[in-house]
Short mmCIF file of C-alpha atoms and ligand atoms in Angstrom, two decimals:
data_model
loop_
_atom_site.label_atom_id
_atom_site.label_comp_id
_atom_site.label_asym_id
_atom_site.label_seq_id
_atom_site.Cartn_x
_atom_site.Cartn_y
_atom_site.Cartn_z
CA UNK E 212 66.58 110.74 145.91
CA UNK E 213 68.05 113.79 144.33
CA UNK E 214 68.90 116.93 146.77
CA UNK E 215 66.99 119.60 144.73
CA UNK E 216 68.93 121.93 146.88
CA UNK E 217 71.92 121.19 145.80
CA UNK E 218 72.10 123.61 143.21
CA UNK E 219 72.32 125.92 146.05
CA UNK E 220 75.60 124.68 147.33
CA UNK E 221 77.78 127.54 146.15
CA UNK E 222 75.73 130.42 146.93
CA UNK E 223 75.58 128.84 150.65
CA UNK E 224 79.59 127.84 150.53
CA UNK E 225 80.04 131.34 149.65
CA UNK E 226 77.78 132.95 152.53
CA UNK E 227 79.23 130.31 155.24
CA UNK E 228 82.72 131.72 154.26
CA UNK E 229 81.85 135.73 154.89
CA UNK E 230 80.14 134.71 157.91
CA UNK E 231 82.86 132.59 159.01
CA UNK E 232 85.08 136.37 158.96
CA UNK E 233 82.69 137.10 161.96
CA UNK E 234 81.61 139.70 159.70
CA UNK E 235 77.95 140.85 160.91
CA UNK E 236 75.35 139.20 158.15
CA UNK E 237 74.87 141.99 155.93
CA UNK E 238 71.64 140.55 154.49
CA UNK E 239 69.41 139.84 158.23
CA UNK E 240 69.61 142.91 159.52
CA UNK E 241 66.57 143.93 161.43
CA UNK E 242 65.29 147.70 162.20
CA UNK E 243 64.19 147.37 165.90
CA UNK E 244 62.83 150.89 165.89
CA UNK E 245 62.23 153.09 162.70
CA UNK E 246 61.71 156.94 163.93
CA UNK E 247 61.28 158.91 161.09
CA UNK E 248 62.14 158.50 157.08
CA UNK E 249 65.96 159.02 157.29
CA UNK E 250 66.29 157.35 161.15
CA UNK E 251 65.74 153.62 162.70
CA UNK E 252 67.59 151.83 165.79
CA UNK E 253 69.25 148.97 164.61
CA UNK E 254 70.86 146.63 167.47
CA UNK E 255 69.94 148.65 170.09
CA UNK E 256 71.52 152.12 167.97
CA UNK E 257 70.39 155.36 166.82
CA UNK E 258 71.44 154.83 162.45
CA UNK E 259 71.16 157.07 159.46
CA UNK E 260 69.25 155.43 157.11
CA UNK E 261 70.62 155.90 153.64
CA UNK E 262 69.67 152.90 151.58
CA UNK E 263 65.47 153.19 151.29
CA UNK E 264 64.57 154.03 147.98
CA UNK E 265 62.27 156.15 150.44
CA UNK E 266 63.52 159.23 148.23
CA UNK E 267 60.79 161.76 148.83
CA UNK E 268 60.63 160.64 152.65
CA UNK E 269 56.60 159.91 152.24
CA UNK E 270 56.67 157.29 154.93
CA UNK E 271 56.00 159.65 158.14
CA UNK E 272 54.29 162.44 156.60
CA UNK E 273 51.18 163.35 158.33
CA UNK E 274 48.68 163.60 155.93
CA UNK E 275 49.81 160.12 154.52
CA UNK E 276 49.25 158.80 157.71
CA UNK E 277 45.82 160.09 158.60
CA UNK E 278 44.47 158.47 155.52
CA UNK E 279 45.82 155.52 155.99
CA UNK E 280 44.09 155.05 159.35
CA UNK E 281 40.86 156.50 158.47
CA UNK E 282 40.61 153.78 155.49
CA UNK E 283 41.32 151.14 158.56
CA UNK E 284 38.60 152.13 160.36
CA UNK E 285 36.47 152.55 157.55
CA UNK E 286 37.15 150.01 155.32
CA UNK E 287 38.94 147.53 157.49
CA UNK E 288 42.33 145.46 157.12
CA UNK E 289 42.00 144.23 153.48
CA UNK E 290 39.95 143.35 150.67
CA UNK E 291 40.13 139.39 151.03
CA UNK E 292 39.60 139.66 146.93
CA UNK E 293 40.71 140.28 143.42
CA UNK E 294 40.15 143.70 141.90
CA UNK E 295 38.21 141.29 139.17
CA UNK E 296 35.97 140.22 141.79
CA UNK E 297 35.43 141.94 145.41
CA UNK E 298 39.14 143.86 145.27
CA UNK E 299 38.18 147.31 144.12
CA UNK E 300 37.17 149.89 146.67
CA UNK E 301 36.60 153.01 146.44
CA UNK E 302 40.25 153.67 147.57
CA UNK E 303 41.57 152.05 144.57
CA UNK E 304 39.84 153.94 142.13
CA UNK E 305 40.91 156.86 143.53
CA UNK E 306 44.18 155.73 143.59
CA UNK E 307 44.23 154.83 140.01
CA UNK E 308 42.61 158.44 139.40
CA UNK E 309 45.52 159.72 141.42
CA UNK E 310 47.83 158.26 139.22
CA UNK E 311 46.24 159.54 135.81
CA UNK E 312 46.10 162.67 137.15
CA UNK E 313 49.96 162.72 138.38
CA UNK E 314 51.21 161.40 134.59
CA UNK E 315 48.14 163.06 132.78
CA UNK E 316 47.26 159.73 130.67
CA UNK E 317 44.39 158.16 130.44
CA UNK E 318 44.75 155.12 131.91
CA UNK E 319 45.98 153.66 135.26
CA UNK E 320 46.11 150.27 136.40
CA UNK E 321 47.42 149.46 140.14
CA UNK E 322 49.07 145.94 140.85
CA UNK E 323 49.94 144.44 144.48
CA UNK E 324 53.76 145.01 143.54
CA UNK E 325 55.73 146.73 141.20
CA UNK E 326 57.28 143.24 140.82
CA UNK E 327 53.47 142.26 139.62
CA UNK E 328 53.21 145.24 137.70
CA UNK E 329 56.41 144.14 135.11
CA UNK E 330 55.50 140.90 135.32
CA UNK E 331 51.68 141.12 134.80
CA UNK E 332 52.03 143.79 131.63
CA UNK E 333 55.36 142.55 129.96
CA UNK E 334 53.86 139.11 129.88
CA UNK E 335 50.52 140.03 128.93
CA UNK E 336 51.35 142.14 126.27
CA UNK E 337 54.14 140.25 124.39
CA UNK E 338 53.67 136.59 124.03
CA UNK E 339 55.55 133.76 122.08
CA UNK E 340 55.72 135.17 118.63
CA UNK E 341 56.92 138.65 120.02
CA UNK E 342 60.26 139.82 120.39
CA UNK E 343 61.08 142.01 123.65
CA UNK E 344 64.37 144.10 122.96
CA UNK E 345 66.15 145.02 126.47
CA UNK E 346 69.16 146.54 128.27
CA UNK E 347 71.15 143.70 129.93
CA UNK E 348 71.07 145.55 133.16
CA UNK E 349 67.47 145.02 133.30
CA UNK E 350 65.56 144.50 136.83
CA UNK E 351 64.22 141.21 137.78
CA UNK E 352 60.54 141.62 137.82
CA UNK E 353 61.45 142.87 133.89
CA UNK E 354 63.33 139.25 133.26
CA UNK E 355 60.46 137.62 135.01
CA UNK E 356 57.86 139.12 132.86
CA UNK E 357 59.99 138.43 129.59
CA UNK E 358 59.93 134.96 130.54
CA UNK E 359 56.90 134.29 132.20
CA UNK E 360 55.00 135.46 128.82
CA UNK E 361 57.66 133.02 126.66
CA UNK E 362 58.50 136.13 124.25
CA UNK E 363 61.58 135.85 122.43
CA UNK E 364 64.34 138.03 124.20
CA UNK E 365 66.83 140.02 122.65
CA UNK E 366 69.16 142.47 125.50
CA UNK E 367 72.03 144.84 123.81
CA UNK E 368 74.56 146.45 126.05
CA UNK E 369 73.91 148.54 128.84
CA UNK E 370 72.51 152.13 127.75
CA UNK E 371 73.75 151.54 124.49
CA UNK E 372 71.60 153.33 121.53
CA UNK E 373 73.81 151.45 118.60
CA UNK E 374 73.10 148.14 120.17
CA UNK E 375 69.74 149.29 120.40
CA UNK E 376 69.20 149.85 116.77
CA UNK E 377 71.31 147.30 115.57
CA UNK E 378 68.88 144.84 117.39
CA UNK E 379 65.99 146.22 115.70
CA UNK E 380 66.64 145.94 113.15
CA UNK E 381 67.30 142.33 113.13
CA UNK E 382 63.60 141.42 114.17
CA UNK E 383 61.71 139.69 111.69
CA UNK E 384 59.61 141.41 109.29
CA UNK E 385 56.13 141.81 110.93
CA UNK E 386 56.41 140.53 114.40
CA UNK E 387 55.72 142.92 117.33
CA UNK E 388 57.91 144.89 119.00
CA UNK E 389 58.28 146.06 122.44
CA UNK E 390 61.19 147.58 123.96
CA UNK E 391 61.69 147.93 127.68
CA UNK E 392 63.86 150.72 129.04
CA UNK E 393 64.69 151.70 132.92
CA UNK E 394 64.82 155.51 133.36
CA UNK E 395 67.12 155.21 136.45
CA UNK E 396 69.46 152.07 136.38
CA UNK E 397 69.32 151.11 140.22
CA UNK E 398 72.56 149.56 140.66
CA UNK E 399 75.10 152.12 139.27
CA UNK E 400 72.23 155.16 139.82
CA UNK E 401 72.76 156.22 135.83
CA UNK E 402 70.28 157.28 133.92
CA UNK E 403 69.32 156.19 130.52
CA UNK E 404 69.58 158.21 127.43
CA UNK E 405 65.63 157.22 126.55
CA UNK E 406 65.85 160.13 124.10
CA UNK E 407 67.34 158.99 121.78
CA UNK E 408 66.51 155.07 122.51
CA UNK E 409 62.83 156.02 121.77
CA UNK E 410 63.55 157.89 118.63
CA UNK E 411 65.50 154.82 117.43
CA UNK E 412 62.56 152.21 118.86
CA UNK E 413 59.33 154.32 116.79
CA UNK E 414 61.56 154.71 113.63
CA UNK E 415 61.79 150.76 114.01
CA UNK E 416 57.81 150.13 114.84
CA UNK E 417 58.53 149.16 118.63
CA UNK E 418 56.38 149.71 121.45
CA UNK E 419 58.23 151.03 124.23
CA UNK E 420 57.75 150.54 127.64
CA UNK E 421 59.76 152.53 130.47
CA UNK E 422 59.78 151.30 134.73
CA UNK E 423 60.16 154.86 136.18
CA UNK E 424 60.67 152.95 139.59
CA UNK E 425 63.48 154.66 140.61
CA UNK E 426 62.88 158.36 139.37
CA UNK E 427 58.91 159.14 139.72
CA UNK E 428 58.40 162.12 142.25
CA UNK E 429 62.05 163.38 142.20
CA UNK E 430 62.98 163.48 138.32
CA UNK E 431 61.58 165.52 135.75
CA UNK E 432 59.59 168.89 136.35
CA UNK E 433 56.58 167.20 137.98
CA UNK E 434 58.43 164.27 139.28
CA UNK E 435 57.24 162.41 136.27
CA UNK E 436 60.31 160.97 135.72
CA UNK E 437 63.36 160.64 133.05
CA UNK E 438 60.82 160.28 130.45
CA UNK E 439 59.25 163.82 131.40
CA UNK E 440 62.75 165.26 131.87
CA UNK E 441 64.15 164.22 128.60
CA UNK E 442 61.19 165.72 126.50
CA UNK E 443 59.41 162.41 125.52
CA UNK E 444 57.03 161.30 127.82
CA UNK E 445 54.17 161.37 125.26
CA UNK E 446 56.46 158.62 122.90
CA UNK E 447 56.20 156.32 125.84
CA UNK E 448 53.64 153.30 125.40
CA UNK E 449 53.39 152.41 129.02
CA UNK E 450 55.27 153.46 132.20
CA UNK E 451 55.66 150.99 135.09
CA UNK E 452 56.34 152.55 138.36
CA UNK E 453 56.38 151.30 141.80
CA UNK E 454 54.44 152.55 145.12
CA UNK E 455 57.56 151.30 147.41
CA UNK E 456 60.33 153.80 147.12
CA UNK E 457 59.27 157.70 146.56
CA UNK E 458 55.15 157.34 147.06
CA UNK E 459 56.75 155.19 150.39
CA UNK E 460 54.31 152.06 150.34
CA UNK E 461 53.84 149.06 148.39
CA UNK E 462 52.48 148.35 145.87
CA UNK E 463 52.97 148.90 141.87
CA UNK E 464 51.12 150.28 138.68
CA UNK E 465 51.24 150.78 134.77
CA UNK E 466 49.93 154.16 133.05
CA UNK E 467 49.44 154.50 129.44
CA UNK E 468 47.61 156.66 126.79
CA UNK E 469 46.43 152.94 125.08
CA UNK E 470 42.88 153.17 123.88
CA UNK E 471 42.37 149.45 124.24
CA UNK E 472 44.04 149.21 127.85
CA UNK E 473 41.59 148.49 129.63
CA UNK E 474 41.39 144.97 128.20
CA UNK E 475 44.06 144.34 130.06
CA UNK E 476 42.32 143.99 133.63
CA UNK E 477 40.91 140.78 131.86
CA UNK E 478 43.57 139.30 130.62
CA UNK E 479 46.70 140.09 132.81
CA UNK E 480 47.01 137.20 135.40
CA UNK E 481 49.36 138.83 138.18
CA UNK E 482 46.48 141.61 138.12
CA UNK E 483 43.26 139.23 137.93
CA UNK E 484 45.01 136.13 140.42
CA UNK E 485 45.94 137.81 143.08
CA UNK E 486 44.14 140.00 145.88
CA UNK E 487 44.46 143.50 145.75
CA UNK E 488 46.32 145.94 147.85
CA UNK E 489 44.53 146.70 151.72
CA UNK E 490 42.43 149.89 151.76
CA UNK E 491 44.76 151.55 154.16
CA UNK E 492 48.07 151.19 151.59
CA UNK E 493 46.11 152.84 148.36
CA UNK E 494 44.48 155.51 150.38
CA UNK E 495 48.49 155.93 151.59
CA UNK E 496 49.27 155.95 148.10
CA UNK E 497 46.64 158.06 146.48
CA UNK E 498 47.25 160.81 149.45
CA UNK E 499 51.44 160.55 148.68
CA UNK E 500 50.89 160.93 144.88
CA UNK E 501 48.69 164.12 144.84
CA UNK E 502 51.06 165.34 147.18
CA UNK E 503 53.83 164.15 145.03
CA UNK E 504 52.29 166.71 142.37
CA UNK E 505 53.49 169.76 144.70
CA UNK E 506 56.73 168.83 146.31
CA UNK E 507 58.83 170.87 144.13
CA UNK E 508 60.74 172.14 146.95
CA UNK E 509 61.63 168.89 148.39
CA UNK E 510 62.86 167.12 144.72
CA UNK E 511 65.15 171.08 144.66
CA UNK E 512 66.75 169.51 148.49
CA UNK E 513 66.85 166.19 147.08
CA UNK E 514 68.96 167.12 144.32
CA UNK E 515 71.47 169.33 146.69
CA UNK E 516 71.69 166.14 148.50
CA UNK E 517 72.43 164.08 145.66
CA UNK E 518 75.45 166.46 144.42
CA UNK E 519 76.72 166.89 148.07
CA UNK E 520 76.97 163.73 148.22
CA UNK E 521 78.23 162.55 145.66
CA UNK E 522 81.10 165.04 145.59
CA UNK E 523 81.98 164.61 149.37
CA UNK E 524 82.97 160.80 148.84
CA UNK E 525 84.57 161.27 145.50
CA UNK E 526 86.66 164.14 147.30
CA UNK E 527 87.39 161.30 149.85
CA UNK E 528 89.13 159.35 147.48
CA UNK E 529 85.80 156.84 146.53
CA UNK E 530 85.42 154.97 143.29
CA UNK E 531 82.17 156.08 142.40
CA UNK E 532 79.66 154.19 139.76
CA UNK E 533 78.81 157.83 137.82
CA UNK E 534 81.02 160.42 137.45
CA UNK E 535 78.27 162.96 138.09
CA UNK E 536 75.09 162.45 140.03
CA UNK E 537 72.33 161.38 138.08
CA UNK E 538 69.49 160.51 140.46
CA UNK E 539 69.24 160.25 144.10
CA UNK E 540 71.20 156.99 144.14
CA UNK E 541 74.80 157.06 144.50
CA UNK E 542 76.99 153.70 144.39
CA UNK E 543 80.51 153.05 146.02
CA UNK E 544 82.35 150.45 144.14
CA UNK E 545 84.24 148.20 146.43
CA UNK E 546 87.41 145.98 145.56
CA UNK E 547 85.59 142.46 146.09
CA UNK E 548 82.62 141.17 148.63
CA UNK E 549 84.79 140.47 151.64
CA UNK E 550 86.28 144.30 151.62
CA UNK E 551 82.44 145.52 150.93
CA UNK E 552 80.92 143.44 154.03
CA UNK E 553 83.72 144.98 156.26
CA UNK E 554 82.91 148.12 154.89
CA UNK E 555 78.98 147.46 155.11
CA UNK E 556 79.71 146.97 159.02
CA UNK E 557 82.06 149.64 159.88
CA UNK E 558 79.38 151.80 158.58
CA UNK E 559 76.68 150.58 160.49
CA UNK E 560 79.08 150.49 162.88
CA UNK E 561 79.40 153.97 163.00
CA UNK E 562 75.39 154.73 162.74
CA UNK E 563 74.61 154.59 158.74
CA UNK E 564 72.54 151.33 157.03
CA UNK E 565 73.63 151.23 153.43
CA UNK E 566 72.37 148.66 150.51
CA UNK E 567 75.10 145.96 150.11
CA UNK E 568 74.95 144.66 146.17
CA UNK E 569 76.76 141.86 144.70
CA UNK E 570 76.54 139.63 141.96
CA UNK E 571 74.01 138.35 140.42
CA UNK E 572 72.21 141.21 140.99
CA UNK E 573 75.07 143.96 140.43
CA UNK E 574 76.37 144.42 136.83
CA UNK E 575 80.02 143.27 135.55
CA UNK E 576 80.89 140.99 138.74
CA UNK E 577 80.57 144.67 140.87
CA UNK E 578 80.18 144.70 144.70
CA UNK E 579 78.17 148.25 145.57
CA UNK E 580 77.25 150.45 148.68
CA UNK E 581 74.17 151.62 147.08
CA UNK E 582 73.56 155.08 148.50
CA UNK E 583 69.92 156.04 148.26
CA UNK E 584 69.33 159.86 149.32
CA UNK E 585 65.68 161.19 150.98
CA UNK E 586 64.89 164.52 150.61
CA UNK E 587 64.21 164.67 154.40
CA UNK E 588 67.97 164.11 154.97
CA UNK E 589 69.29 167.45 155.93
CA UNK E 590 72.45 168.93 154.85
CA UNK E 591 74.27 168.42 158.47
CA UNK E 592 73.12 164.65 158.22
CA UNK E 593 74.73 164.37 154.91
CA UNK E 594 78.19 166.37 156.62
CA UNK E 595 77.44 163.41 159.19
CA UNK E 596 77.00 160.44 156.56
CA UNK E 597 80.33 161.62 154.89
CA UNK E 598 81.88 161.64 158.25
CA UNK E 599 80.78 158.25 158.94
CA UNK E 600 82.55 157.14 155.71
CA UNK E 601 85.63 158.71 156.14
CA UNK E 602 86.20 156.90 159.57
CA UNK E 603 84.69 153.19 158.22
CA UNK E 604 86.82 153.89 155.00
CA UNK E 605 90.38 154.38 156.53
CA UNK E 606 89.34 151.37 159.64
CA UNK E 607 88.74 149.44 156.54
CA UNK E 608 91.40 150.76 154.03
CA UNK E 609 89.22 151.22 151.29
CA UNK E 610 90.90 154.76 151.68
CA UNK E 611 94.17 156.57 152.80
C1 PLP J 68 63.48 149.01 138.40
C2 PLP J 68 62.53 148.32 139.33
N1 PLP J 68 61.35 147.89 138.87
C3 PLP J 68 60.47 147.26 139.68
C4 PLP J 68 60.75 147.03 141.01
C5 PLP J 68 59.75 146.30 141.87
O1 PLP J 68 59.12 147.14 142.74
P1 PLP J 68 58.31 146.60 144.01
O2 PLP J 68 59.20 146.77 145.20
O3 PLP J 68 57.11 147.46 144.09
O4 PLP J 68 57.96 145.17 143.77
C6 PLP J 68 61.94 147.50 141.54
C7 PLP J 68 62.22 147.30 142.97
O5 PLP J 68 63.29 147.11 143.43
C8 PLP J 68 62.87 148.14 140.69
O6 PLP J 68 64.04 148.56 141.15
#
């Protein structure tokens, strides 16, 4: 009998040899106690948490709260059903409402996931005989969706507008189009230059289609995103978004200005074959977005936090993966894996959870400390975080 594991043997050789450094494992860690957006106790110790995605720092705010245990008690634990079937409540329209509202389009369609969300419109929406054009660095849930609706897949180089076009225009006469952009790249934190990428994807005939995951609520005047920000929100065909980083529960959605859209809750099998989200996480997430809308004042602090910062670790003598702050992530490029683990755990050592990255994941081979700021981090816990590096940085000798 063949061991269908064994095409796991390297990734676990690999893990039994950092663990064997009596490094702590970077990826089990659990959060006994979680206190507030930007604080958790992790064995047994008070830690700044600064790898989330929680950017806006939804997760504890009051009025999020309250609706999501009034929609317990009046709605109960979940909907035991497809949104096709007996999965829509109330809460889920309004959710969906929420969203229109938020992006002002005309159409909103919530998934379980933002992983669902990709994978249910990507795959719906190009099939075999349609070619998807998209930056290498793509997420997985974008991959998955590519391949999961067998369309023919053509990446060009990372945030690169020539390879872009050059691509293009190398799709066969006639067949559809759809191009799928990231507006923040979460690895590195970059943005994308969508700009000009969907100037060069209508002058083509694509359809574009943009995952805001990683900037909706903090980028862009009304948090709408890199899309908004850059002037050309109304170019994009559909935007993908997520409710697990700044609206700070799960789940995912698409919005788009398509007249025949709705079709789609038909057709799109991640949306019709699975059960819906509970009533207490879209009431969480309708009450988050429409706050969302107002929060001006928090994406300003955000921002400040970003730029401190970044420019506190690059003034430590950090290799950095932008060399300005684009977004609220900021990544620390370490030498190799073992170096970053030691890192990982002098940090948490010292009170601060990171993101460890590494290959496959990471682009170009790249181990990361993925930085993700909140805008409930104060300005003396970022003074703190940079603290905290200084002292795992020299223990570790990733600095001087
Ligand atoms: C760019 C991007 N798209 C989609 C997703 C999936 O989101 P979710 O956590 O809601 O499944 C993520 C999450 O990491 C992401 O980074």
């Amino acid at each position: 009998m063949s061991d269908l594991f064994s095409k796991f043997d390297d990734l676990i050789a690999m893990r039994e040899g950092l663990l064997s450094t009596g490094v702590t494992d970077p990826f089990n860690l659990v959060m006994e106690r979680v206190e507030s957006p930007t604080v958790a106790v992790c064995n047994g110790r008070r830690t700044i948490l600064l790898g989330t995605y929680n950017y806006m720092g939804m997760t504890f705010d009051p009025d999020v709260v309250a609706a999501g245990k009034k929609a317990l008690d009046e709605f109960g634990s979940g909907t035991t059903g497809s949104r096709v079937l007996n999965g829509t409540y109330q809460g889920h329209r309004e959710c969906e409402d929420a969203l229109k509202d938020f992006y002002a389009m005309d159409h909103a369609m919530v998934f379980s996931t933002g992983y669902q969300a990709n994978l249910g419109i990507i795959s719906t929406i190009a099939g075999k005989d349609d070619y998807i054009i998209l930056d290498i660095d793509s997420h997985a849930s974008i991959y998955d969706g590519c391949a999961m609706g067998n369309a023919q897949i053509v990446p060009f180089r990372h945030n690169d507008i020539e390879a872009l076009e050059k691509r293009l225009k190398r799709v066969p006469e006639g067949a559809g189009k759809l191009v799928v952009l990231e507006g923040v790249y979460s690895m590195l934190g970059d943005i994308a230059p969508l700009k000009e990428m969907i100037r060069v994807s209508k002058e083509n005939g694509a359809m574009v289609l943009v995952d805001e995951a990683h900037s909706m609520g903090f980028i862009g005047e009304n948090g709408r995103g890199v899309a908004e920000a850059q002037g050309v929100i109304d170019d994009v065909d559909f935007i993908i978004g997520t409710f697990s980083k700044s609206v700070g529960t799960v789940g995912g959605f698409c919005v788009s200005n398509h007249p025949k859209f709705e079709i789609l809750r038909l057709v799109c099998r991640p949306y019709v074959f699975t059960a819906s989200l509970p009533p207490s996480v879209v009431a969480t997430a309708a009450t988050s977005i429409r706050k969302l809308m107002n929060s001006a004042d928090k994406r300003a602090h955000l921002w400040e936090n970003s730029k401190r910062l970044h420019a506190g670790l690059r003034q430590l003598g950090f290799k950095l993966g932008t060399d300005e702050p684009q977004s609220a992530i900021i990544a620390v490029i370490m030498p190799d894996l073992e170096t970053g683990a030691a890192m990982w755990e002098a940090l948490l050592n010292e009170g601060l959870y990171v993101n460890l990255a590494r290959p496959p994941a990471t682009p170009a081979n790249m181990t990361l400390l993925r930085c993700s700021l909140c805008a409930e981090h104060t300005s003396e816990q970022v003074d703190e975080i940079l603290g905290m590096f200084a002292a795992a940085g020299r223990a570790t000798n990733c600095i001087s």
